[in-house]
PDB file of C-alpha atoms in Angstrom:
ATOM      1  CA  UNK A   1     -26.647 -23.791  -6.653  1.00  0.00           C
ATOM      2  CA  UNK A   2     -30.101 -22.432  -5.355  1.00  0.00           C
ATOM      3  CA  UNK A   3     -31.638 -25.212  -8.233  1.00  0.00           C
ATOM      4  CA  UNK A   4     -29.344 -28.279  -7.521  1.00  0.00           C
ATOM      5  CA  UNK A   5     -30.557 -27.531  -3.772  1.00  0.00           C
ATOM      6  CA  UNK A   6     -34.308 -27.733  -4.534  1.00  0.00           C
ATOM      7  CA  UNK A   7     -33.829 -30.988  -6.519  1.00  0.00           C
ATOM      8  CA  UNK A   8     -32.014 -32.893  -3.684  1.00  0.00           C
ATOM      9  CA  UNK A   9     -34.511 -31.761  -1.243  1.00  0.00           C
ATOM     10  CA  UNK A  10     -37.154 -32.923  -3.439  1.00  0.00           C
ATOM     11  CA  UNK A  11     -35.357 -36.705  -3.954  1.00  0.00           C
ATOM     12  CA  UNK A  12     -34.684 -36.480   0.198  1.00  0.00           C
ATOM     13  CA  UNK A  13     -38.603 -35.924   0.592  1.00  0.00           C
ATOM     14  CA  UNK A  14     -39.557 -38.656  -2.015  1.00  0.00           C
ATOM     15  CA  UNK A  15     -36.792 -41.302  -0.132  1.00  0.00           C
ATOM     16  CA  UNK A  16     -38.411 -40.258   3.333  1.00  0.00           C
ATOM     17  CA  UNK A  17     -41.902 -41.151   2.038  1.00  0.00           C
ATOM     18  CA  UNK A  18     -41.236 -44.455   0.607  1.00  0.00           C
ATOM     19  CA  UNK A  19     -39.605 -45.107   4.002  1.00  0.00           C
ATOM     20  CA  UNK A  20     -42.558 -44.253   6.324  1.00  0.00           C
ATOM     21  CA  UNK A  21     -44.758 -45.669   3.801  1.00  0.00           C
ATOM     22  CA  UNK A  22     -42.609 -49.530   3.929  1.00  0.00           C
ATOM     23  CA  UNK A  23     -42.170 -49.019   7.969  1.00  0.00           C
ATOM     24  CA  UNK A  24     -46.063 -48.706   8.004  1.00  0.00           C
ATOM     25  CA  UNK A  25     -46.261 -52.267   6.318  1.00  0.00           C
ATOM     26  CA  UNK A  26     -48.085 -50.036   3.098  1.00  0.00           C
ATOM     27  CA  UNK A  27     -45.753 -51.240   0.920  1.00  0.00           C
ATOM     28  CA  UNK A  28     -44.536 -54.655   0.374  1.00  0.00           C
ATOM     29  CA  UNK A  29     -41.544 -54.171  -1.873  1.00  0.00           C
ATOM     30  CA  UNK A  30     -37.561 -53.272  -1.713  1.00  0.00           C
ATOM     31  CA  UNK A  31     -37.842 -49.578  -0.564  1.00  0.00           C
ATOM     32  CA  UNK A  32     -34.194 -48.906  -1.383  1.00  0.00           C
ATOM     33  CA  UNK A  33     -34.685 -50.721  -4.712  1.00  0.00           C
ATOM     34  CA  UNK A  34     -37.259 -47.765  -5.403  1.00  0.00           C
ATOM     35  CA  UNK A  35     -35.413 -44.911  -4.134  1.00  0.00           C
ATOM     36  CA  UNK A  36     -32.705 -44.469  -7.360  1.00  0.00           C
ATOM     37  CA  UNK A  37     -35.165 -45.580  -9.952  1.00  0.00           C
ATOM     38  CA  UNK A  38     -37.534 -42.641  -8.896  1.00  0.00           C
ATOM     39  CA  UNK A  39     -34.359 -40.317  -7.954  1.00  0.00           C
ATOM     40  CA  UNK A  40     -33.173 -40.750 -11.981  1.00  0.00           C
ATOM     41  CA  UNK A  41     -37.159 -40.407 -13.336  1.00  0.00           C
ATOM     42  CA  UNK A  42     -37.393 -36.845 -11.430  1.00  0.00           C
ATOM     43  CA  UNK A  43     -34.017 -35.713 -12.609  1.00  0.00           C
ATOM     44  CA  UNK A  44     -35.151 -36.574 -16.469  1.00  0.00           C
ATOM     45  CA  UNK A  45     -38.483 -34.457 -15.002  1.00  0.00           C
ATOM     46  CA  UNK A  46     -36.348 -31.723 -13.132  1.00  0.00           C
ATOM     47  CA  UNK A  47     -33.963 -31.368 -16.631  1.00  0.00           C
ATOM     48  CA  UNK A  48     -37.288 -31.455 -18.764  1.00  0.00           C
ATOM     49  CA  UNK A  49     -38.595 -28.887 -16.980  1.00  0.00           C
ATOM     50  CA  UNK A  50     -35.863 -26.178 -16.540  1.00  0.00           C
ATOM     51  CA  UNK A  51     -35.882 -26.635 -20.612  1.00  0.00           C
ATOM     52  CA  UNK A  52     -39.792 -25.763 -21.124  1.00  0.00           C
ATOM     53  CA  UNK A  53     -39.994 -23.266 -17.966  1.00  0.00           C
ATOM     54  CA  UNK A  54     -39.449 -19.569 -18.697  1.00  0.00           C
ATOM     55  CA  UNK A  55     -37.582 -17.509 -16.630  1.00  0.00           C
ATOM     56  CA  UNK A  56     -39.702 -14.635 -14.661  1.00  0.00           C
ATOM     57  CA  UNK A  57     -38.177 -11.044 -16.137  1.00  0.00           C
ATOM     58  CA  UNK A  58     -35.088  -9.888 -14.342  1.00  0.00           C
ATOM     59  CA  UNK A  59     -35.168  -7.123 -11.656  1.00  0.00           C
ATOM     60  CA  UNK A  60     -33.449  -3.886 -13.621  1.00  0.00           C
ATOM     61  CA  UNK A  61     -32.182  -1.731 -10.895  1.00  0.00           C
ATOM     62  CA  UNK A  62     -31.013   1.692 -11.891  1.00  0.00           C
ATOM     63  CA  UNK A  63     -28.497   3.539  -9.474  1.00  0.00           C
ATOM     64  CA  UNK A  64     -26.924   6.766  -9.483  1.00  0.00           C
ATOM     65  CA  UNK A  65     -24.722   8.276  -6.866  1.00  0.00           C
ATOM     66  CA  UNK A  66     -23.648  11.902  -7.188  1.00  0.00           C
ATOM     67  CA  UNK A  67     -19.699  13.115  -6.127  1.00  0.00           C
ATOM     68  CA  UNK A  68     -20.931  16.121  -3.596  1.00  0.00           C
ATOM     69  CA  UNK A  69     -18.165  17.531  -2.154  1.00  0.00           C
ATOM     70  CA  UNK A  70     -16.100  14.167  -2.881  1.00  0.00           C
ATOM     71  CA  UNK A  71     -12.571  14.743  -4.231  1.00  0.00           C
ATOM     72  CA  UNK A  72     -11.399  10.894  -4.054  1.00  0.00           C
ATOM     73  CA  UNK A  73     -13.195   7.887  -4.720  1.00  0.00           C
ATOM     74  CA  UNK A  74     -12.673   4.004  -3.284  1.00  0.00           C
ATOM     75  CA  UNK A  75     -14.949   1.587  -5.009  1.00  0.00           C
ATOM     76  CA  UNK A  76     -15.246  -2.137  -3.924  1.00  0.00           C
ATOM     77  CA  UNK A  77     -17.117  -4.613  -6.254  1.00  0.00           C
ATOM     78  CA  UNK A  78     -17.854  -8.478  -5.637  1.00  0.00           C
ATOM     79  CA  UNK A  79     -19.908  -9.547  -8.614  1.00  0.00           C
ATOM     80  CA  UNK A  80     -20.686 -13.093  -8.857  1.00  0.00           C
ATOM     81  CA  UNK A  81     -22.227 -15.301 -12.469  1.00  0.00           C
ATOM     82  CA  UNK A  82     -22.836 -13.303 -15.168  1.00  0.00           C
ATOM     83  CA  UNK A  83     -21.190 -10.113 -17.331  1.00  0.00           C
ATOM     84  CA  UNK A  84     -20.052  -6.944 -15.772  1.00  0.00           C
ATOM     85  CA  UNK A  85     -19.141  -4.014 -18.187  1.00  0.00           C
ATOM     86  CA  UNK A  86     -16.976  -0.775 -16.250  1.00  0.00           C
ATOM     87  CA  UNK A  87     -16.067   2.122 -18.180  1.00  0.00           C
ATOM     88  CA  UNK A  88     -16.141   6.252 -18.300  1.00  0.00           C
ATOM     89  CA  UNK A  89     -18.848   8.551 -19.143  1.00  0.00           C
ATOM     90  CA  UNK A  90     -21.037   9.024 -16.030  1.00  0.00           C
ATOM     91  CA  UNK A  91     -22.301  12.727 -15.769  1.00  0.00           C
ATOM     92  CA  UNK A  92     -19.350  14.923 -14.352  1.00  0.00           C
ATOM     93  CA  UNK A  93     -21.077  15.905 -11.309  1.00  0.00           C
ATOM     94  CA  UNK A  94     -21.841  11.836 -10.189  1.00  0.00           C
ATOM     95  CA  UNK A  95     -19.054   9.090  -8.726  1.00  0.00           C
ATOM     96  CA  UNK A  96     -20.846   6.519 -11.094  1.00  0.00           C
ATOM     97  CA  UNK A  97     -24.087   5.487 -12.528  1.00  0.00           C
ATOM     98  CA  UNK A  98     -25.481   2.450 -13.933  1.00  0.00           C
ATOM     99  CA  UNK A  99     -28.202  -0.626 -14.725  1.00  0.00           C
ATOM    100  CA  UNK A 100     -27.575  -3.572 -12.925  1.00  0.00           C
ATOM    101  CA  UNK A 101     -30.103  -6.463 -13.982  1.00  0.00           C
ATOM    102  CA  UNK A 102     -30.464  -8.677 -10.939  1.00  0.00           C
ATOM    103  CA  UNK A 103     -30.325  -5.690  -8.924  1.00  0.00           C
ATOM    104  CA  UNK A 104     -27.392  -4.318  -6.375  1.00  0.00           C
ATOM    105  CA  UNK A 105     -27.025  -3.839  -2.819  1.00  0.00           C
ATOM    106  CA  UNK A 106     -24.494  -0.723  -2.570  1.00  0.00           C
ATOM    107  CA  UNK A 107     -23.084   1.065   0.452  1.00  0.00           C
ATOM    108  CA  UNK A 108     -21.733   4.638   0.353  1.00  0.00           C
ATOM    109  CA  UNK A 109     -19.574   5.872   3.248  1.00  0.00           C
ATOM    110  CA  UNK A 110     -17.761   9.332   3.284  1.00  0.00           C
ATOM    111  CA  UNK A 111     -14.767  10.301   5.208  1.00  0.00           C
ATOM    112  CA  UNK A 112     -13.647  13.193   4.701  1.00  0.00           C
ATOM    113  CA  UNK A 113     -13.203  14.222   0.808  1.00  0.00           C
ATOM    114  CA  UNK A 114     -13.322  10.513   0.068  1.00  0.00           C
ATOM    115  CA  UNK A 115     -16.443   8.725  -0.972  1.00  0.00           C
ATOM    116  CA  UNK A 116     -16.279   4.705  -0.319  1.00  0.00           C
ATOM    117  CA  UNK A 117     -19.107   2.260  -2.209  1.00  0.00           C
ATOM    118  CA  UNK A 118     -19.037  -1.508  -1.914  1.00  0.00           C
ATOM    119  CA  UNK A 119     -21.535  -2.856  -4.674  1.00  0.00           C
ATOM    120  CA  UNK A 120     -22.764  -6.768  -4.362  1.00  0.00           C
ATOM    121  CA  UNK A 121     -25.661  -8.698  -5.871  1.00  0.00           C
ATOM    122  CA  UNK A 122     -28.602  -9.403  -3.445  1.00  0.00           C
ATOM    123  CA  UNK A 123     -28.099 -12.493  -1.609  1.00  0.00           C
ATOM    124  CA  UNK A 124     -31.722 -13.639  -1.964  1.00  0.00           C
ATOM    125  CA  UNK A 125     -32.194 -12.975  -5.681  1.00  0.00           C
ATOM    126  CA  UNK A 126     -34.088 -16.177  -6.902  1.00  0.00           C
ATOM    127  CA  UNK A 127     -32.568 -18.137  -9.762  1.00  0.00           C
ATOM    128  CA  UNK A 128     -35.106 -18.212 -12.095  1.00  0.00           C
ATOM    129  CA  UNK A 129     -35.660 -14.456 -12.154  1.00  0.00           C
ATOM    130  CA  UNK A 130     -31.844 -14.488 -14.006  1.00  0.00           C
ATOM    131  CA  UNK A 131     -32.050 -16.513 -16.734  1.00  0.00           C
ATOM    132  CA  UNK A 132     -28.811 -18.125 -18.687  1.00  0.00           C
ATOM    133  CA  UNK A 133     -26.493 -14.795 -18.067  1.00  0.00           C
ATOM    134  CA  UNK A 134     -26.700 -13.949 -14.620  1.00  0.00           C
ATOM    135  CA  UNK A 135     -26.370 -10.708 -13.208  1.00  0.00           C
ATOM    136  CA  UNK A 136     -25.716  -8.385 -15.562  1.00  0.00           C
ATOM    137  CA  UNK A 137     -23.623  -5.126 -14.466  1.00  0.00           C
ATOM    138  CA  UNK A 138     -23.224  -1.730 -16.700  1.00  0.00           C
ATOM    139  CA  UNK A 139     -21.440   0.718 -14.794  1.00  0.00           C
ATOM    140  CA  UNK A 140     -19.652   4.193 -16.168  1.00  0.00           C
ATOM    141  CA  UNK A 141     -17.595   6.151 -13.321  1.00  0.00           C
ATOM    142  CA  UNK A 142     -16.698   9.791 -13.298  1.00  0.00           C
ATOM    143  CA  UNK A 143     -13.537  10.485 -15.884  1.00  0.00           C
ATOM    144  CA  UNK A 144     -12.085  13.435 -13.787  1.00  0.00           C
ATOM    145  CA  UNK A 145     -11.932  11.759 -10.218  1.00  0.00           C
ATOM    146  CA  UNK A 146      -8.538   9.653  -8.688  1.00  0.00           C
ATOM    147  CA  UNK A 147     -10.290   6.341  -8.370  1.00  0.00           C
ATOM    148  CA  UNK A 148      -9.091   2.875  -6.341  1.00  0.00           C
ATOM    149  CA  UNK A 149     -10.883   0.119  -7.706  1.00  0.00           C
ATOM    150  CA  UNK A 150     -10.750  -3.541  -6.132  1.00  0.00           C
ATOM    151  CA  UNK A 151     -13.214  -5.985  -7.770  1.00  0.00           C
ATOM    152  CA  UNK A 152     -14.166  -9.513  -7.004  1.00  0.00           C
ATOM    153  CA  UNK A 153     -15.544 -12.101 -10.199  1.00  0.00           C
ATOM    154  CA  UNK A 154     -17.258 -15.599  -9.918  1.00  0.00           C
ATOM    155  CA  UNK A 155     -17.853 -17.375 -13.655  1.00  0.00           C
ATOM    156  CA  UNK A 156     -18.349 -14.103 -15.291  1.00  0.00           C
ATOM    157  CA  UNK A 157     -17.429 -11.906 -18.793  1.00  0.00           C
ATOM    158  CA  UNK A 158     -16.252  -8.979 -18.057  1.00  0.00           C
ATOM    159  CA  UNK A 159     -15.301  -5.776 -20.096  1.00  0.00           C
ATOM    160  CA  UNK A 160     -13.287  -3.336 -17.741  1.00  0.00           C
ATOM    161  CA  UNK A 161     -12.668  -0.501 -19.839  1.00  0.00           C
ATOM    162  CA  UNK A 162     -10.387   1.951 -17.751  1.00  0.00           C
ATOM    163  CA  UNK A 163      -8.825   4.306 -20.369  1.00  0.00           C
ATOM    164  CA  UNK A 164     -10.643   7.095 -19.938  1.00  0.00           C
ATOM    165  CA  UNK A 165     -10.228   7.278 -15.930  1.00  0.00           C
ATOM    166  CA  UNK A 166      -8.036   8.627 -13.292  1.00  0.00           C
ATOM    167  CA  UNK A 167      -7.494   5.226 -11.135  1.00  0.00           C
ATOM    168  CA  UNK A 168      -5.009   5.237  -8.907  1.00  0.00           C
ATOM    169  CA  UNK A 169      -4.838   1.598  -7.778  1.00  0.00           C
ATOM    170  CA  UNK A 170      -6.915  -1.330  -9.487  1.00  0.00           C
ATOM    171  CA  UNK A 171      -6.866  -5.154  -7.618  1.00  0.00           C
ATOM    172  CA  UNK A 172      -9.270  -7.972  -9.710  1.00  0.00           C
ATOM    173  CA  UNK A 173      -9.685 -10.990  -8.349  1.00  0.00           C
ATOM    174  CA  UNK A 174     -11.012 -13.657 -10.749  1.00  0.00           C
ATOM    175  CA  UNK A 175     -12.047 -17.114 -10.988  1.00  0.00           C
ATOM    176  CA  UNK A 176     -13.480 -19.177 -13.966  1.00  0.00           C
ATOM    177  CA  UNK A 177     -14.225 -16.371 -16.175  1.00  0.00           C
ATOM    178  CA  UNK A 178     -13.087 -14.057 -18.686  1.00  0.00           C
ATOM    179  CA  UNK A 179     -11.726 -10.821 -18.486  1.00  0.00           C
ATOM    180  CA  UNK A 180     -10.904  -7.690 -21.075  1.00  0.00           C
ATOM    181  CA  UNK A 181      -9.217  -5.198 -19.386  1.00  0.00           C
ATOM    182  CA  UNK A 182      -8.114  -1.429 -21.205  1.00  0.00           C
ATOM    183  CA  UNK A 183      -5.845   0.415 -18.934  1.00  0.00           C
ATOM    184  CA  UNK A 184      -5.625   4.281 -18.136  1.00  0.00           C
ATOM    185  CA  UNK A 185      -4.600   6.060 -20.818  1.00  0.00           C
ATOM    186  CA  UNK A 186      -3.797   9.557 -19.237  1.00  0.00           C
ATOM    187  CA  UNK A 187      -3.882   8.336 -15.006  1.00  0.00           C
ATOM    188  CA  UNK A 188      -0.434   9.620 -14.589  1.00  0.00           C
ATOM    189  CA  UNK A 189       0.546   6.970 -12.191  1.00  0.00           C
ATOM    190  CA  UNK A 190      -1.364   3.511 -11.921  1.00  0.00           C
ATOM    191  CA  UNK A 191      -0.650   0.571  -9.841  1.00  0.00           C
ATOM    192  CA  UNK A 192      -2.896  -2.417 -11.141  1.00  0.00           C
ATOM    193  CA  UNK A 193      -2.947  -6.116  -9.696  1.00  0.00           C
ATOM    194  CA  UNK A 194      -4.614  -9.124 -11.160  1.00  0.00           C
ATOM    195  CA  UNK A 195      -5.047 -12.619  -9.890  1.00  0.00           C
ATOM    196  CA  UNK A 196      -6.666 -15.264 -11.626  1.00  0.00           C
ATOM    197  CA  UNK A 197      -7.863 -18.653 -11.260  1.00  0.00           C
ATOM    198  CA  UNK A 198      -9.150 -21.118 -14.014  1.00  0.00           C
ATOM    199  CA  UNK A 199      -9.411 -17.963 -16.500  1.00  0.00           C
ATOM    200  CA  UNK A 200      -8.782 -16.220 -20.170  1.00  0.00           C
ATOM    201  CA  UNK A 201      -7.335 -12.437 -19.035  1.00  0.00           C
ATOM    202  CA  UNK A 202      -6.476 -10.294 -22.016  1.00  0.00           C
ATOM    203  CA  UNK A 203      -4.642  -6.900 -21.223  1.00  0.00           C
ATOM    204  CA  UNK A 204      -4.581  -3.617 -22.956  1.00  0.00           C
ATOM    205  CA  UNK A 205      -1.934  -1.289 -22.098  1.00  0.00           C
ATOM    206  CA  UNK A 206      -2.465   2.032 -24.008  1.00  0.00           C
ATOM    207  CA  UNK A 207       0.050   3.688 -26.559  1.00  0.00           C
ATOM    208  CA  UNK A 208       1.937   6.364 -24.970  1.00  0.00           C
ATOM    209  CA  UNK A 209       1.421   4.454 -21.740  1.00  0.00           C
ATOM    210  CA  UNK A 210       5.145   2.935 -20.431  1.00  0.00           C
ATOM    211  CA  UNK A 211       4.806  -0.139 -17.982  1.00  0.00           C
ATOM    212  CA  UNK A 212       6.875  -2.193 -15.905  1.00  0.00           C
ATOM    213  CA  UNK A 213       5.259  -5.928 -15.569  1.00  0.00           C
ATOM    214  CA  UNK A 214       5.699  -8.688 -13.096  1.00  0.00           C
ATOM    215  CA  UNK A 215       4.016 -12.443 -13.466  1.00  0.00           C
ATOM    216  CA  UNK A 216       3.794 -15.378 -11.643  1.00  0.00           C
ATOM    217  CA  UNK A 217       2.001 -18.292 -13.607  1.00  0.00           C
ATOM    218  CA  UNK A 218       1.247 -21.718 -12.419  1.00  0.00           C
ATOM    219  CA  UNK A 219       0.331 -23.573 -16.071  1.00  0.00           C
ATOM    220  CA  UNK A 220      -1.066 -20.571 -18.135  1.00  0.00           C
ATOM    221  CA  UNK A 221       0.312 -19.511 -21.193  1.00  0.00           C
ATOM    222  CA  UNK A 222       1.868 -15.976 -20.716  1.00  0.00           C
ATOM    223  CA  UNK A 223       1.742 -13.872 -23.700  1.00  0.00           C
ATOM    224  CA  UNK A 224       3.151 -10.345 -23.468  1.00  0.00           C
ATOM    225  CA  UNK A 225       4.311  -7.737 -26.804  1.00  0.00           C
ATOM    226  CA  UNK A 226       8.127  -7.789 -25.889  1.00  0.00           C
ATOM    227  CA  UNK A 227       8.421  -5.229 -28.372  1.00  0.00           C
ATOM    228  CA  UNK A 228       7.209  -2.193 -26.591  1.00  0.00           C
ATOM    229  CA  UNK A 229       7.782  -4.192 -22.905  1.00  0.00           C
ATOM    230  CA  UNK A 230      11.021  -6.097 -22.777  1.00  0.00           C
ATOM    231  CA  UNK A 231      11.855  -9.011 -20.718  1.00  0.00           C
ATOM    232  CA  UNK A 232      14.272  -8.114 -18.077  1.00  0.00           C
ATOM    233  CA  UNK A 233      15.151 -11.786 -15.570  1.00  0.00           C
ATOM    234  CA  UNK A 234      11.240 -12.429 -14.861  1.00  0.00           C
ATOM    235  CA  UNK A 235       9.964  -8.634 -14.882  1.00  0.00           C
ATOM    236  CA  UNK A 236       8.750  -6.652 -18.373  1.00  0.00           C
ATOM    237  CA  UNK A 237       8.870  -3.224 -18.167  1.00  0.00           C
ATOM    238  CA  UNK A 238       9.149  -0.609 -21.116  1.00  0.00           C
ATOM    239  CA  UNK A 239      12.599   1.672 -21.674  1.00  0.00           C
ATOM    240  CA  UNK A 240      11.363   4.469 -21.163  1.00  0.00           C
ATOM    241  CA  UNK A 241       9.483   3.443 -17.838  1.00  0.00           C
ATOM    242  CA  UNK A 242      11.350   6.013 -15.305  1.00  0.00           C
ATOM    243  CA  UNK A 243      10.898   9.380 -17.456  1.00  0.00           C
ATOM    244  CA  UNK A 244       6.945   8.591 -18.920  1.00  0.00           C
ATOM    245  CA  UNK A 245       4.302  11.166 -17.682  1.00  0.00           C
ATOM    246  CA  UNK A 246       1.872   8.071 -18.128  1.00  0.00           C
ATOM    247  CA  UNK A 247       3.394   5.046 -16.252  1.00  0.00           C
ATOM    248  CA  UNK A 248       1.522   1.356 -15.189  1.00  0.00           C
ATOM    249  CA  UNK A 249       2.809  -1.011 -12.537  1.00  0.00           C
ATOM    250  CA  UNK A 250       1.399  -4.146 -13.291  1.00  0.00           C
ATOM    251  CA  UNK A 251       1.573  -7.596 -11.294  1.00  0.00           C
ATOM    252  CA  UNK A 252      -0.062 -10.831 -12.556  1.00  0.00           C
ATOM    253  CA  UNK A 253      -0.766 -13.685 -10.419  1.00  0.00           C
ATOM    254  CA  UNK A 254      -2.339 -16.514 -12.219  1.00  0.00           C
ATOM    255  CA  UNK A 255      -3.308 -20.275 -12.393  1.00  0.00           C
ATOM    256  CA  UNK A 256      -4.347 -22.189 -15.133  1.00  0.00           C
ATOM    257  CA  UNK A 257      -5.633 -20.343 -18.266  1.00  0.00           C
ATOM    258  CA  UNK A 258      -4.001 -17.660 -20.709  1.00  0.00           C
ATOM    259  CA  UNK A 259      -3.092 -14.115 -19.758  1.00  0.00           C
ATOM    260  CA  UNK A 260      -2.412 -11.801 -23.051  1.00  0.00           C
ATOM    261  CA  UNK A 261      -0.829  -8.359 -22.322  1.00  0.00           C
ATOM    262  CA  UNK A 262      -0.421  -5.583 -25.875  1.00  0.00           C
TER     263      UNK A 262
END
């Protein structure tokens, strides 16, 4: 957006100076007739260009940010282009740590035993300092702490691996992009919501895991393993749902694209 900006400022500039220049009696030709001839020859120089140019090196931004006396976590993320991989692992005494190429601005509140972080990408980052992939997110959260996750996607890839953590409640919200998602394995009780746009969403849903599953599609193709969830009217939901130690309360919202829950 930031590049399609710069180019249409540049042919707005060019226009105005072929104006000034025929209102000054300098030139002694069909202004307008100019305009679009010189408007296409930049674009063939603006395309030519962004080929040949090389992107300045990314920002890598490390950040880590320790649990204290934290018993509960809240994390909000709004990632925009580019990949974003979640998953377990950080060091047991941290909420999460990670590398996020393009950098992050984060901000960590605490109320009471709770620690709440909201993570976005700097809203000044240039666009040739990303190159073809964006901002690039790698992220592993505490295994041990009850976790509510709510992330926002743009035209990304992401890998949200989740089956090694104690989450609570997880919302995505997702445009054009694609998503892998693994679900807790051992969370006890998780309620997850996804909504998708234009978008490719494939589901994991752990062995030993029971769920209960509601969709509402516009056109996407709906694929979901009726053998270990079976269809009940328009809900899924496993037999053994009520009695599982491990239970998932899933609800897909989506528009155009395929959604693929095993």
């Amino acid at each position: 957006m930031r590049k399609n900006s710069i180019f249409w400022g540049l042919v707005i500039i060019i226009a105005g100076i072929f104006l000034l220049l025929d209102n000054m009696g300098v030139l002694r030709v069909n202004v307008w007739g100019l305009i679009w001839p010189a408007a296409i020859i930049l674009l063939g120089i603006w395309f030519i260009w962004g080929r040949l140019s090389k992107p300045a090196e990314a920002v890598v931004q490390e950040l880590t940010i320790p649990l204290e006396n934290a018993t509960s976590a809240s994390i909000t993320i709004k990632h925009g282009a580019g990949r974003l991989n979640l998953h377990g692992g950080s060091s047991p005494i941290d909420l999460l740590s990670g590398s996020f190429t393009g950098g992050v601005i984060q901000t960590t509140n605490r109320i009471g035993n709770q620690i709440q972080v909201e993570m976005h990408p700097p809203s000044d980052q240039p666009w040739n300092t990303l190159g073809n992939e964006g901002f690039k997110w790698d992220v592993s959260f505490n295994e041990t702490m009850p976790i509510n996750f709510s992330l926002q996607t743009g035209a990304s890839e992401s890998q949200i691996d989740l089956s090694q953590l104690k989450v609570d409640n997880f919302k995505l919200e997702t445009g054009a992009s694609s998503s892998q998602i693994t679900m807790p394995a051992v969370a006890g009780m998780t309620r997850a919501q996804v909504k998708s746009g234009v978008s490719g969403v494939k589901i994991a849903i752990p062995q030993g895991v029971a769920a209960q599953i509601h969709v509402t599609s516009g056109l996407a193709g709906i694929h979901i393993d009726e053998n270990r969830f079976p269809r009940f009217g328009n809900d899924y939901r496993s037999p053994d749902y009520d009695n599982a130690s491990n239970r998932l309360d899933l609800s897909i919202e989506t528009g155009v694209g395929d959604v693929d829950v095993l």
